[in-house]
Amino acid sequence: EADIYQTPRYLVIGTGKKITLECSQTMGHDKMYWYQQDPGMELHLIHYSYGVNSTEKGDLSSESTVSRIRTEHFPLTLESARPSHTSQYLCASSEKPYEQFFGPGTRLTVL
Amino acid sequence: SQQGEEDPQALSIQEGENATMNCSYKTSINNLQWYRQNSGRGLVHLILIRSNEREKHSGRLRVTLDTSKKSSSLLITASRAADTASYFCARGNFNKFYFGSGTKLNVKP
């Protein structure tokens, strides 16, 4: 079982609210990733990090931002949530350049 | 998807039967991985095959890779109800990977 955690698991909020999705891993992995996945659809990489103070945007444009101040922590922030942000957000980490360990996901609903 | 597709999109079989799902890709890769996702959960890594390998086994899983056709197959033998999940292939090089929309497998008891 991978030691990667996401909170909250479910979040329902109103339009315009600022939210932060938390992701933590205890494996000491340098690489961390955020994916966005609509139900039954493909995963889209929205952010990734190769280490502390390193963040890059992924292939899917996203209005969210991320930070990587500590190795184990990779939070994702939406300054002003909109209904179009409704989706599942998956966090992952990896040590080797291949296998990724995924958290359980946060299912976000913006009303 | 610009990176390739999995097919079929959905597959329904009886317990004990074999399940085969396919993955195609468009650009060169140095490895391909298969993941499983149970409903509403994160993905779990199943198996990795490198570009210089043609076949790999892990328990009831068998993965093949044909780089000339840019395709891979995942075979699950003697399927069980617990194998019901979505299966994704991740195509990539080094640190970035691309996932398709997956194959939804339903194994009926």
Coordinates of C-alpha atoms in Angstrom, one line a residue:
Chain A
E1 CA 0.0 0.0 0.0
A2 CA 1.5 3.3 -1.1
D3 CA 1.9 6.0 1.6
I4 CA 0.4 8.9 -0.3
Y5 CA -2.5 10.8 1.2
Q6 CA -5.0 13.3 -0.2
T7 CA -7.4 15.5 1.8
P8 CA -10.2 16.1 1.6
R9 CA -11.6 13.1 -0.2
Y10 CA -14.8 14.9 -1.1
L11 CA -15.4 18.7 -1.3
V12 CA -18.6 20.6 -2.3
I13 CA -18.2 24.3 -2.4
G14 CA -19.8 27.4 -3.9
T15 CA -18.5 29.4 -6.8
G16 CA -15.8 31.9 -6.0
K17 CA -14.3 30.2 -3.0
K18 CA -10.6 29.6 -2.6
I19 CA -9.7 26.0 -2.0
T20 CA -6.5 24.0 -1.4
L21 CA -6.3 20.3 -2.1
E22 CA -3.7 18.6 0.1
C23 CA -1.3 15.9 -1.0
S24 CA 1.4 14.3 1.2
Q25 CA 3.7 11.3 0.8
T26 CA 5.9 9.7 3.3
M27 CA 8.2 7.8 0.8
G28 CA 10.7 10.6 0.3
H29 CA 9.9 10.7 -3.4
D30 CA 11.3 13.7 -5.4
K31 CA 8.8 13.6 -8.2
M32 CA 5.1 14.5 -7.6
Y33 CA 2.2 15.0 -10.0
W34 CA -1.3 16.3 -10.1
Y35 CA -3.8 14.8 -12.6
Q36 CA -7.4 15.8 -13.4
Q37 CA -9.9 13.1 -14.3
D38 CA -13.5 13.5 -15.2
P39 CA -15.7 10.4 -14.6
G40 CA -14.9 7.6 -17.1
M41 CA -12.4 9.8 -18.9
E42 CA -8.6 10.0 -19.3
L43 CA -6.2 11.4 -16.8
H44 CA -4.7 14.8 -17.7
L45 CA -1.5 15.9 -16.2
I46 CA -1.9 19.5 -14.9
H47 CA 1.2 20.0 -12.7
Y48 CA 4.4 18.2 -11.8
S49 CA 7.4 18.7 -9.6
Y50 CA 10.9 17.1 -9.7
G51 CA 11.8 18.3 -6.3
V52 CA 11.7 21.2 -3.7
N53 CA 11.1 24.6 -5.3
S54 CA 10.6 23.0 -8.7
T55 CA 7.1 23.1 -10.3
E56 CA 6.0 22.8 -13.9
K57 CA 2.7 23.0 -15.7
G58 CA 1.4 19.9 -17.4
D59 CA -0.2 19.4 -20.7
L60 CA -3.7 20.4 -19.7
S61 CA -4.1 24.1 -19.0
S62 CA -5.3 24.6 -15.5
E63 CA -6.2 27.7 -13.5
S64 CA -4.8 26.0 -10.4
T65 CA -1.4 26.6 -8.9
V66 CA 0.9 24.4 -6.9
S67 CA 3.9 24.8 -4.5
R68 CA 6.6 22.5 -3.4
I69 CA 8.2 23.8 -0.3
R70 CA 8.8 20.5 1.4
T71 CA 9.6 17.1 -0.3
E72 CA 6.6 15.4 1.2
H73 CA 4.0 18.1 0.5
F74 CA 2.5 19.2 -2.9
P75 CA -0.7 21.2 -2.4
L76 CA -2.9 22.4 -5.2
T77 CA -4.8 25.7 -4.9
L78 CA -7.7 27.2 -6.8
E79 CA -8.1 30.9 -6.0
S80 CA -11.6 31.2 -7.2
A81 CA -13.5 27.9 -7.9
R82 CA -15.9 27.6 -10.8
P83 CA -18.3 24.9 -11.8
S84 CA -15.9 24.0 -14.7
H85 CA -13.4 22.9 -12.0
T86 CA -15.7 20.1 -10.9
S87 CA -13.7 16.9 -11.4
Q88 CA -11.6 14.4 -9.6
Y89 CA -8.0 15.4 -8.7
L90 CA -5.4 12.7 -8.3
C91 CA -2.0 13.2 -6.8
A92 CA 0.9 10.8 -7.5
S93 CA 4.6 10.5 -6.6
S94 CA 7.5 8.5 -7.9
E95 CA 11.1 7.8 -7.1
K96 CA 12.2 5.7 -10.0
P97 CA 11.5 7.4 -13.4
Y98 CA 8.6 4.9 -14.0
E99 CA 6.2 3.6 -11.4
Q100 CA 3.9 6.2 -10.0
F101 CA 2.1 5.8 -6.7
F102 CA -1.3 7.4 -6.6
G103 CA -3.4 8.8 -3.7
P104 CA -7.1 8.1 -3.4
G105 CA -8.1 11.3 -5.1
T106 CA -10.2 14.3 -4.2
R107 CA -13.6 14.6 -5.8
L108 CA -14.4 18.3 -6.1
T109 CA -17.9 19.7 -6.9
V110 CA -18.3 23.4 -7.4
L111 CA -21.9 24.6 -7.3
Chain B
S1 CA -6.4 11.3 -27.6
Q2 CA -3.3 12.7 -29.2
Q3 CA -1.2 10.1 -27.4
G4 CA -3.1 7.0 -28.3
E5 CA -6.1 5.0 -27.2
E6 CA -7.1 1.9 -25.2
D7 CA -9.7 -0.5 -26.6
P8 CA -12.2 -1.7 -26.1
Q9 CA -13.7 1.0 -24.0
A10 CA -15.7 -1.5 -22.1
L11 CA -15.5 -5.3 -21.7
S12 CA -17.9 -7.6 -19.9
I13 CA -17.0 -11.3 -19.3
Q14 CA -17.8 -14.2 -17.0
E15 CA -15.6 -15.2 -14.1
G16 CA -13.0 -17.6 -15.2
E17 CA -12.7 -16.2 -18.8
N18 CA -9.7 -14.3 -20.0
A19 CA -9.8 -10.6 -20.6
T20 CA -7.7 -8.8 -23.3
M21 CA -7.3 -5.1 -23.6
N22 CA -5.2 -3.1 -26.0
C23 CA -3.3 0.1 -26.0
S24 CA -1.9 2.1 -28.9
Y25 CA 0.5 5.0 -28.9
K26 CA 1.7 7.5 -31.5
T27 CA 5.2 8.6 -30.5
S28 CA 8.2 6.6 -29.5
I29 CA 8.4 5.5 -25.9
N30 CA 11.0 3.9 -23.6
N31 CA 8.5 2.1 -21.5
L32 CA 4.8 1.4 -21.1
Q33 CA 2.9 0.7 -17.9
W34 CA -0.5 -0.7 -17.0
Y35 CA -2.5 0.6 -14.1
R36 CA -5.8 -0.5 -12.5
Q37 CA -8.4 1.9 -11.0
N38 CA -11.2 0.7 -8.9
S39 CA -14.3 2.9 -9.0
G40 CA -13.6 6.4 -7.6
R41 CA -10.1 5.5 -6.3
G42 CA -6.6 6.2 -7.3
L43 CA -4.6 4.1 -9.7
V44 CA -2.5 1.1 -8.8
H45 CA 0.6 0.2 -10.8
L46 CA 0.4 -3.3 -12.3
I47 CA 3.3 -3.9 -14.6
L48 CA 5.9 -2.1 -16.7
I49 CA 7.4 -3.2 -20.0
R50 CA 10.4 -1.6 -21.5
S51 CA 10.7 -0.8 -25.1
N52 CA 13.3 -3.5 -25.6
E53 CA 11.0 -6.2 -24.1
R54 CA 8.4 -8.0 -26.0
E55 CA 6.5 -9.9 -23.3
K56 CA 6.3 -9.8 -19.5
H57 CA 4.4 -11.8 -16.9
S58 CA 3.2 -11.1 -13.4
G59 CA 0.9 -13.6 -11.8
R60 CA -2.2 -13.8 -14.0
L61 CA -1.1 -10.8 -16.0
R62 CA 0.6 -11.0 -19.3
V63 CA 1.7 -7.9 -21.2
T64 CA 3.0 -7.7 -24.7
L65 CA 4.6 -4.9 -26.6
D66 CA 4.9 -4.5 -30.4
T67 CA 7.0 -1.4 -31.1
S68 CA 6.6 -1.8 -34.8
K69 CA 2.8 -1.5 -34.5
K70 CA 3.1 0.9 -31.5
S71 CA 0.7 -1.2 -29.5
S72 CA 0.6 -3.2 -26.3
S73 CA -1.9 -5.8 -24.9
L74 CA -2.8 -6.7 -21.4
L75 CA -4.1 -10.2 -20.8
I76 CA -5.8 -11.2 -17.5
T77 CA -6.2 -14.9 -17.3
A78 CA -8.8 -16.8 -15.3
S79 CA -10.5 -13.5 -14.4
R80 CA -12.2 -13.0 -11.0
A81 CA -15.0 -10.7 -9.9
A82 CA -12.4 -8.7 -8.0
D83 CA -10.7 -7.8 -11.3
T84 CA -13.7 -5.5 -12.1
A85 CA -12.0 -2.1 -12.6
S86 CA -10.8 0.3 -15.2
Y87 CA -7.4 -0.5 -16.7
F88 CA -5.2 2.2 -18.1
C89 CA -1.9 2.2 -20.0
A90 CA 0.6 4.9 -19.4
R91 CA 2.9 5.7 -22.3
G92 CA 5.9 7.8 -21.6
N93 CA 9.5 8.7 -21.5
F94 CA 11.4 9.1 -18.2
N95 CA 9.3 11.5 -16.1
K96 CA 6.1 12.3 -18.0
F97 CA 3.4 9.9 -18.8
Y98 CA 0.2 10.0 -20.8
F99 CA -2.9 8.1 -19.9
G100 CA -5.9 7.2 -22.1
S101 CA -9.5 6.9 -21.1
G102 CA -9.0 3.3 -20.1
T103 CA -10.9 0.0 -20.6
K104 CA -13.7 -0.7 -18.1
L105 CA -13.7 -4.4 -17.3
N106 CA -16.7 -6.0 -15.7
V107 CA -16.3 -9.6 -14.5
K108 CA -19.6 -11.2 -13.7
P109 CA -19.6 -13.8 -11.0

